[in-house]
CSV table of C-alpha atoms in Angstrom, one decimal:
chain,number,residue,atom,x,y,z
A,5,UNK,CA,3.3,-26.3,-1.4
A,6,UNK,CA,2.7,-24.0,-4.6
A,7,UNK,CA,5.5,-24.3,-6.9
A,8,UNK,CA,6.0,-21.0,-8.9
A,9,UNK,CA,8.3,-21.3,-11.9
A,10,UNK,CA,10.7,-19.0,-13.7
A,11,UNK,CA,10.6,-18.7,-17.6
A,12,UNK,CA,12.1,-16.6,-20.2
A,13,UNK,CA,9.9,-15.8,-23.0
A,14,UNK,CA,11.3,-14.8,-26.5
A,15,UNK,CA,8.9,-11.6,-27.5
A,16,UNK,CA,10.0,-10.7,-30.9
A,17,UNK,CA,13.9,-11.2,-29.9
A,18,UNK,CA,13.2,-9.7,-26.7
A,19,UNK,CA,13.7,-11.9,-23.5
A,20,UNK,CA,11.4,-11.3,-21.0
A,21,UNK,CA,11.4,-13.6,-17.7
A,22,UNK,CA,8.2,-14.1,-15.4
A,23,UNK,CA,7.2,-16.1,-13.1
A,24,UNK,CA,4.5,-18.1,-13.3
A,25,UNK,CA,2.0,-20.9,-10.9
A,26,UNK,CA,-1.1,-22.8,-11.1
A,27,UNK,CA,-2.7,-24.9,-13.4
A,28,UNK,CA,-2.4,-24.1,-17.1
A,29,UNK,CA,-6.7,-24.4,-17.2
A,30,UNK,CA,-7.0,-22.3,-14.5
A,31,UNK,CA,-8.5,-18.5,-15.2
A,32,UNK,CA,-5.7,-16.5,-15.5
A,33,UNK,CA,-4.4,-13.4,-13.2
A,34,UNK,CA,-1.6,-11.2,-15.1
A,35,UNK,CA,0.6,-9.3,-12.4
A,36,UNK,CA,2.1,-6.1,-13.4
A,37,UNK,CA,4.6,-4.2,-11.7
A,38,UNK,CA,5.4,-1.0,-11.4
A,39,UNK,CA,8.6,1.7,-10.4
A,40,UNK,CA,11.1,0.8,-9.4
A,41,UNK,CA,10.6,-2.8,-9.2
A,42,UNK,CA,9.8,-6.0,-10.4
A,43,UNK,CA,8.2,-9.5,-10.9
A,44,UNK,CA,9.7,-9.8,-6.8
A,45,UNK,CA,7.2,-7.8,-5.8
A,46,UNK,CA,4.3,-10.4,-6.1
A,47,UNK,CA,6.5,-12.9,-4.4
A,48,UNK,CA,4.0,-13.4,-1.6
A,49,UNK,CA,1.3,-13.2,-3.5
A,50,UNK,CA,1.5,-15.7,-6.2
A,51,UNK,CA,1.5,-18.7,-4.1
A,52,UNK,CA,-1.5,-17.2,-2.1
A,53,UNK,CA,-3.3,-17.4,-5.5
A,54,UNK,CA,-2.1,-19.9,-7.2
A,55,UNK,CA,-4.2,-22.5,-6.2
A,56,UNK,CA,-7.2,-21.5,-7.9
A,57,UNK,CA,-5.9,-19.2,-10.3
A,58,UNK,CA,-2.8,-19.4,-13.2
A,59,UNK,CA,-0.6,-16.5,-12.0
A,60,UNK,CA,1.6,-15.0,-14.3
A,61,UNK,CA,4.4,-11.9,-13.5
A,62,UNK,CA,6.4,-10.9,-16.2
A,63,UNK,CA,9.5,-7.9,-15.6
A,64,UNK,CA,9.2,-5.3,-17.6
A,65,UNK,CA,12.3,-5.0,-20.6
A,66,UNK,CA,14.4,-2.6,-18.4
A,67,UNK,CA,13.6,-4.4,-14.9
A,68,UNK,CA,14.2,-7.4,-13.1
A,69,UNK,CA,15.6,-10.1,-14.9
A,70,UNK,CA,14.0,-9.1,-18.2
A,71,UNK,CA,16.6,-7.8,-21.2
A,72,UNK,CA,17.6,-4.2,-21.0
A,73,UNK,CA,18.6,-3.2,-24.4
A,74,UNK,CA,20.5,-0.2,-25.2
A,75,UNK,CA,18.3,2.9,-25.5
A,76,UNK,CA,19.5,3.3,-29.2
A,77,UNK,CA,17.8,0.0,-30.0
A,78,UNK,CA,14.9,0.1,-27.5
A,79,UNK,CA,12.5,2.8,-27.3
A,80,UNK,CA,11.8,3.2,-23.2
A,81,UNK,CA,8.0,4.3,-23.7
A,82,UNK,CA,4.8,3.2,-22.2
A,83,UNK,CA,3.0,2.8,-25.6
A,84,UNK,CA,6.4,0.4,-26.2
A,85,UNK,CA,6.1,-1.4,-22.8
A,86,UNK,CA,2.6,-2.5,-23.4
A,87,UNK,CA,3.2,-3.3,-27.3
A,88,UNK,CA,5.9,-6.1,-25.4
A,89,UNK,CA,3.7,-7.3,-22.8
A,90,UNK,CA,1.1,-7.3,-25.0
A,91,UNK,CA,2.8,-9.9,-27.3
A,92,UNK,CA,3.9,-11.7,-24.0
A,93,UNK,CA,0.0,-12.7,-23.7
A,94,UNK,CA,-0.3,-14.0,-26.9
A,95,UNK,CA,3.2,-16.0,-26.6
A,96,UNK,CA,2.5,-17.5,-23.4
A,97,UNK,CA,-1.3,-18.1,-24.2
A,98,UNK,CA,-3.0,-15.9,-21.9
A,99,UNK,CA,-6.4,-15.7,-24.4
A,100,UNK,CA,-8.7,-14.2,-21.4
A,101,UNK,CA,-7.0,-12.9,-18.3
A,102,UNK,CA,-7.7,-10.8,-15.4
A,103,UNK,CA,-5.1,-7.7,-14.7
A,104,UNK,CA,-3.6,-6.4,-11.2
A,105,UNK,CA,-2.0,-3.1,-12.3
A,106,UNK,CA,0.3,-1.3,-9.8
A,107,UNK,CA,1.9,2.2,-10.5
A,108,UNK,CA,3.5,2.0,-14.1
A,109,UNK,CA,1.7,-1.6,-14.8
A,110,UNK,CA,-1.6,0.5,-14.5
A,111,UNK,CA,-1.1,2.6,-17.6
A,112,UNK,CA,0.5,-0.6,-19.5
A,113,UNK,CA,-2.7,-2.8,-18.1
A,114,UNK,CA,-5.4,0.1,-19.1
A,115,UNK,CA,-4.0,0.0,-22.5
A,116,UNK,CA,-3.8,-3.6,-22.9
A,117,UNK,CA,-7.6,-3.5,-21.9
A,118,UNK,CA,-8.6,-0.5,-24.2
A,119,UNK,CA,-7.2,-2.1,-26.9
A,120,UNK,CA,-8.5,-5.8,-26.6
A,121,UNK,CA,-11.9,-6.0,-23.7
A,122,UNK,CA,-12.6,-9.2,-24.9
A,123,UNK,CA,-9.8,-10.1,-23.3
A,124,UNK,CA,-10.1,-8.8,-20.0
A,125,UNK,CA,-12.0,-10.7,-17.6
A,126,UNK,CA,-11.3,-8.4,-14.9
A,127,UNK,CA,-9.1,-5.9,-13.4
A,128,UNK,CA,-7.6,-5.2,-9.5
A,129,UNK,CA,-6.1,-1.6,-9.6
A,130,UNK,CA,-3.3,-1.3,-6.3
A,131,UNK,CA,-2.6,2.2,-6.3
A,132,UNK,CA,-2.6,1.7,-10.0
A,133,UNK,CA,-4.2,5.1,-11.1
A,134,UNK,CA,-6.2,7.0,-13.9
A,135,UNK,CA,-7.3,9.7,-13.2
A,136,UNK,CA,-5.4,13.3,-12.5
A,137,UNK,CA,-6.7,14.0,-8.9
A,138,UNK,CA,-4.8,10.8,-8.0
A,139,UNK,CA,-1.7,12.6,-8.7
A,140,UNK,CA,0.0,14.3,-5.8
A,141,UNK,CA,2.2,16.8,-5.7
A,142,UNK,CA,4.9,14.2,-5.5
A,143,UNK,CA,4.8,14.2,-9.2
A,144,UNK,CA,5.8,18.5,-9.2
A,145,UNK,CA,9.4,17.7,-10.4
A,146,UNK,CA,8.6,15.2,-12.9
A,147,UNK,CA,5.8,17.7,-14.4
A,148,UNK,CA,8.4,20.0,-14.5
A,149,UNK,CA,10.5,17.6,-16.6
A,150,UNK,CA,7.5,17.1,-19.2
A,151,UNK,CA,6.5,20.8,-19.9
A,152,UNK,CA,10.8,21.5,-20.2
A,153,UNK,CA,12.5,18.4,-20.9
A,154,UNK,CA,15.5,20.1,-20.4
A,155,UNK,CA,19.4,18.2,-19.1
A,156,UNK,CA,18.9,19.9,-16.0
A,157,UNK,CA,15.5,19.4,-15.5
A,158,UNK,CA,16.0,15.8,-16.3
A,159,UNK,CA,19.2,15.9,-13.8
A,160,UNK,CA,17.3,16.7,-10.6
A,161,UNK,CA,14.8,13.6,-10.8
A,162,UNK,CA,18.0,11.5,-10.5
A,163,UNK,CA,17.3,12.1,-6.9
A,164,UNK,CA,14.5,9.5,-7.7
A,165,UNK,CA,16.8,7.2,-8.7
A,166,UNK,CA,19.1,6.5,-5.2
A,167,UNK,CA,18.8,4.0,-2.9
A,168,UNK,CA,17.3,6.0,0.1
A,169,UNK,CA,14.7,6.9,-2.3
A,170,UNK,CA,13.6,3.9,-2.7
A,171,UNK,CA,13.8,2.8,1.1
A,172,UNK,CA,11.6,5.6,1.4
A,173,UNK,CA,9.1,4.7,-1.2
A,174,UNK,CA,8.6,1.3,0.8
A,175,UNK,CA,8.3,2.7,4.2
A,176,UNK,CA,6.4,5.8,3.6
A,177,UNK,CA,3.1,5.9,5.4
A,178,UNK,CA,3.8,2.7,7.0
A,179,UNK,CA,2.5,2.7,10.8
A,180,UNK,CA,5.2,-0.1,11.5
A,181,UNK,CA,8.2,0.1,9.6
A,182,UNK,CA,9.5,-3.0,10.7
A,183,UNK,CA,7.1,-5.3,8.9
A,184,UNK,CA,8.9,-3.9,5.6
A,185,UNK,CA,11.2,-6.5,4.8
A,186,UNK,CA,14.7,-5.2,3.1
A,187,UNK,CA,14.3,-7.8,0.4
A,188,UNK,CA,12.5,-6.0,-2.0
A,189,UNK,CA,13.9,-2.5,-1.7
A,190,UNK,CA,17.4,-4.0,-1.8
A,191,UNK,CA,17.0,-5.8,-5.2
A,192,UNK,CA,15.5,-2.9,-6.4
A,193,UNK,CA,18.3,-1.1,-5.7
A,194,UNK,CA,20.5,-3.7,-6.9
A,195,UNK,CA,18.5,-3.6,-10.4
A,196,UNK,CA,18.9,0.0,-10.8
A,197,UNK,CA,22.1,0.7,-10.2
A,198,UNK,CA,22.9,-1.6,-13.5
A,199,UNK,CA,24.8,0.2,-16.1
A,200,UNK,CA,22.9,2.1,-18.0
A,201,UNK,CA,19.2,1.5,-15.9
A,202,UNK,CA,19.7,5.9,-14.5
A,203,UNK,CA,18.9,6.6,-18.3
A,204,UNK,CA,16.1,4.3,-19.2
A,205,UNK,CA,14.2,5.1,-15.6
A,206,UNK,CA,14.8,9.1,-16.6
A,207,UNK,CA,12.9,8.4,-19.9
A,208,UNK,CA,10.3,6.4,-18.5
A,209,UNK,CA,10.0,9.8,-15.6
A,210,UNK,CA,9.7,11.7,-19.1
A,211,UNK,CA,7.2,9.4,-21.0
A,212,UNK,CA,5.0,9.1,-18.3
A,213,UNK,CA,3.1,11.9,-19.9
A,214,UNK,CA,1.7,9.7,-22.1
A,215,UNK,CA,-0.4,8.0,-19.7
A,216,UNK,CA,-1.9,11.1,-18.2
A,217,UNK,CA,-2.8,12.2,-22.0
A,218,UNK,CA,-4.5,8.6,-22.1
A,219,UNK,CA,-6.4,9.4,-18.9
A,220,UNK,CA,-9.9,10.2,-20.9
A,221,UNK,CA,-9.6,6.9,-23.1
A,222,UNK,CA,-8.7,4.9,-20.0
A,223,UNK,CA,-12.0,6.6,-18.2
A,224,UNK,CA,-13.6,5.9,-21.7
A,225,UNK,CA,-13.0,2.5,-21.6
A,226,UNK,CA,-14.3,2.1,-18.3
A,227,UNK,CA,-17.9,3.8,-18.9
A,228,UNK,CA,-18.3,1.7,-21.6
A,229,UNK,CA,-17.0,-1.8,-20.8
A,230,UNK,CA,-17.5,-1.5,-16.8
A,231,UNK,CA,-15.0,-4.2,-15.9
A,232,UNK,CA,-15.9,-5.6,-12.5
A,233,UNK,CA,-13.1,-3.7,-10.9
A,234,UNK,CA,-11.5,-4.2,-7.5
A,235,UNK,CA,-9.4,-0.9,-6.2
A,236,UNK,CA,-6.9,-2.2,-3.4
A,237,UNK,CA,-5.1,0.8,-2.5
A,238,UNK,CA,-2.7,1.6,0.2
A,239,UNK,CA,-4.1,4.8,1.3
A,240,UNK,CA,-0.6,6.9,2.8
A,241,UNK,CA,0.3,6.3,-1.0
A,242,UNK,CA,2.8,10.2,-1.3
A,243,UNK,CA,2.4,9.4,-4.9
A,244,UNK,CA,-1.2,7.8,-5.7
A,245,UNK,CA,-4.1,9.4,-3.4
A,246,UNK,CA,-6.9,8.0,-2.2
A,247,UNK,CA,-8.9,10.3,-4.6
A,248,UNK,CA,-7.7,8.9,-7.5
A,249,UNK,CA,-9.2,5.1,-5.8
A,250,UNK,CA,-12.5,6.3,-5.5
A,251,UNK,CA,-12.5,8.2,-8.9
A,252,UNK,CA,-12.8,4.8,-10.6
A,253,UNK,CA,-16.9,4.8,-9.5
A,254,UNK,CA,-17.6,7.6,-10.9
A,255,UNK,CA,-17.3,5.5,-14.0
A,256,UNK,CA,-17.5,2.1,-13.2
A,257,UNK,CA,-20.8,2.5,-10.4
A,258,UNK,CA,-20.2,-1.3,-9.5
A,259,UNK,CA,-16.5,-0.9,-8.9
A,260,UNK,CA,-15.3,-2.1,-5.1
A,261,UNK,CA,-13.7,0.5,-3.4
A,262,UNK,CA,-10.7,-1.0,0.0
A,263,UNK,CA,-8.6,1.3,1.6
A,264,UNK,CA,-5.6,-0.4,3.8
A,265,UNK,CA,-3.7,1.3,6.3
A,266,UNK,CA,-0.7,1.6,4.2
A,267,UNK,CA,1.8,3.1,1.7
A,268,UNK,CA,2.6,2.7,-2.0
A,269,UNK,CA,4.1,-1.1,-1.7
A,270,UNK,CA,0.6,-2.3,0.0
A,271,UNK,CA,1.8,-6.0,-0.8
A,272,UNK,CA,4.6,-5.5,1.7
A,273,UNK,CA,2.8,-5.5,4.5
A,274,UNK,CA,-1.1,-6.5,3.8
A,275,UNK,CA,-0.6,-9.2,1.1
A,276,UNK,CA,-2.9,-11.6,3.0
A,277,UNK,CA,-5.5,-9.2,3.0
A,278,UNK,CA,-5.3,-8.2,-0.5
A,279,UNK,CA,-5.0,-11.6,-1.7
A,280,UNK,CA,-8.5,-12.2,0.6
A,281,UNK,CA,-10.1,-9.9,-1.4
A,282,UNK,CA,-9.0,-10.3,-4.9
A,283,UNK,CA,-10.2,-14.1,-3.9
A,284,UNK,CA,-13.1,-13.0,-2.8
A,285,UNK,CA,-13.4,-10.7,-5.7
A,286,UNK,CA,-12.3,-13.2,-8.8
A,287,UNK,CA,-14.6,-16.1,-7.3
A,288,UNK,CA,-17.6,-13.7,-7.4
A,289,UNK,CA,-16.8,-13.6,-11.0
A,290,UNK,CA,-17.4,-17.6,-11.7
């Protein structure tokens, strides 16, 4: 039985919690989430990796069971984000490590690795995208939001924010809905209607910008590194196409390309699959 422990790390007075299993001397496999979840969301996963592999999920400050400071102390951007989780490596010793980015942990995990590829052994993209033809027209109203950040521009994506919303992101494109267990979308839910969460997911909606700008040095850092890459994508994704999966070989030729029959939260309902083949995949890599 894999034992999976719960920390808290102190990152520059921030307390970020993860979970964390295997051996300490075992190659290393950060986890990052994305909207509008957490850590959780690997629950299945980590112990179907962990016995070959250390396996480490932090929450992002503003999610889970990671601090949430006040907006007037914490700026709620994704250059900010991956300065924190950034320093979380270092803290928690993670010198080489491979990445498994999912929706807002891709643009956090593509800058880690732009920043530092000596660092990155490897990377596992799950509907974790990169380029702008992965972007569906799901993203209309928050585009809107960027090019006029206005109150009541920022006011309709709170429709983003409720609970059936997030049901919906779960079960979306799912051929049988009832392998969706209620566990995850329910914490979620439970984490974001915190005090104060509305305003911190709304400037997140507005800073996500930032990662599209990044889009070229992301693809830069691809043609010129070529991480062996594993794209696991959930291919009924309303938000992340299948386009923006393959678009990854156009600048990594080697990269592996699986499509599951699925929607944005793949892990809910083909985890032992996708931990198969990021097995399979890491292994390879020996």
């Amino acid at each position: 039985m894999t034992k999976v422990h719960y920390r808290n790390a102190d990152v520059n007075g921030l307390e970020v919690f993860y979970r964390e299993a295997g051996r300490a001397d075992a190659p290393a496999l950060l986890l990052l989430h994305g909207f509008p979840s957490a850590g959780h969301m690997f629950r299945e996963l980590i112990p179907a990796l962990a016995d070959q592999f250390r396996v480490v999920a932090p929450d992002l400050p503003g999610f889970g069971q990671s601090e949430m400071p006040s907006r007037d102390k914490f700026s709620y951007t994704f250059d900010q984000l991956a300065e924190v989780i950034g320093r979380f490596t270092e803290i928690i010793g993670l010198a080489h490590f491979a990445l498994y980015v999912f929706d807002y942990g891709a643009p956090i995990g593509f800058r880690l690795a732009a920043r530092h590829p000596e660092r990155i052994t490897a990377i596992i993209s799950q509907n974790g995208n990169a380029y702008e033809e992965g972007l569906s027209d799901g993203w209309n109203p928050i585009r809107a939001y960027w090019e006029r950040p206005s109150e009541a521009n920022r006011n309709s994506l709170r429709s983003f924010l409720a609970p059936k919303t997030t049901i919906w992101q779960y079960t979306h494109g799912v051929p049988e809905t009832a392998r969706v267990s209620p566990d995850g979308y329910s914490l979620d839910n439970f984490y974001l209607a915190r005090s104060g969460a509305d305003e911190v997911q709304l400037d997140l909606f507005g800073d996500y910008k930032s990662n599209v700008a990044l889009y070229p040095i992301f693809q830069q850092y691809f043609r010129k590194h070529k991480p062996p890459f594993l794209a696991v994508w959930g291919k009924n994704d309303p938000f992340f196409l299948p386009m923006g999966a393959k678009a990854f070989k156009r600048d990594i030729p080697n990269a592996e390309v699986r499509f599951f029959d699925t929607g944005h939260f793949a892990l809910e309902t083909h985890c032992d699959e996708i931990a198969a083949a990021i097995r399979e995949f890491l292994l390879r890599l020996k």
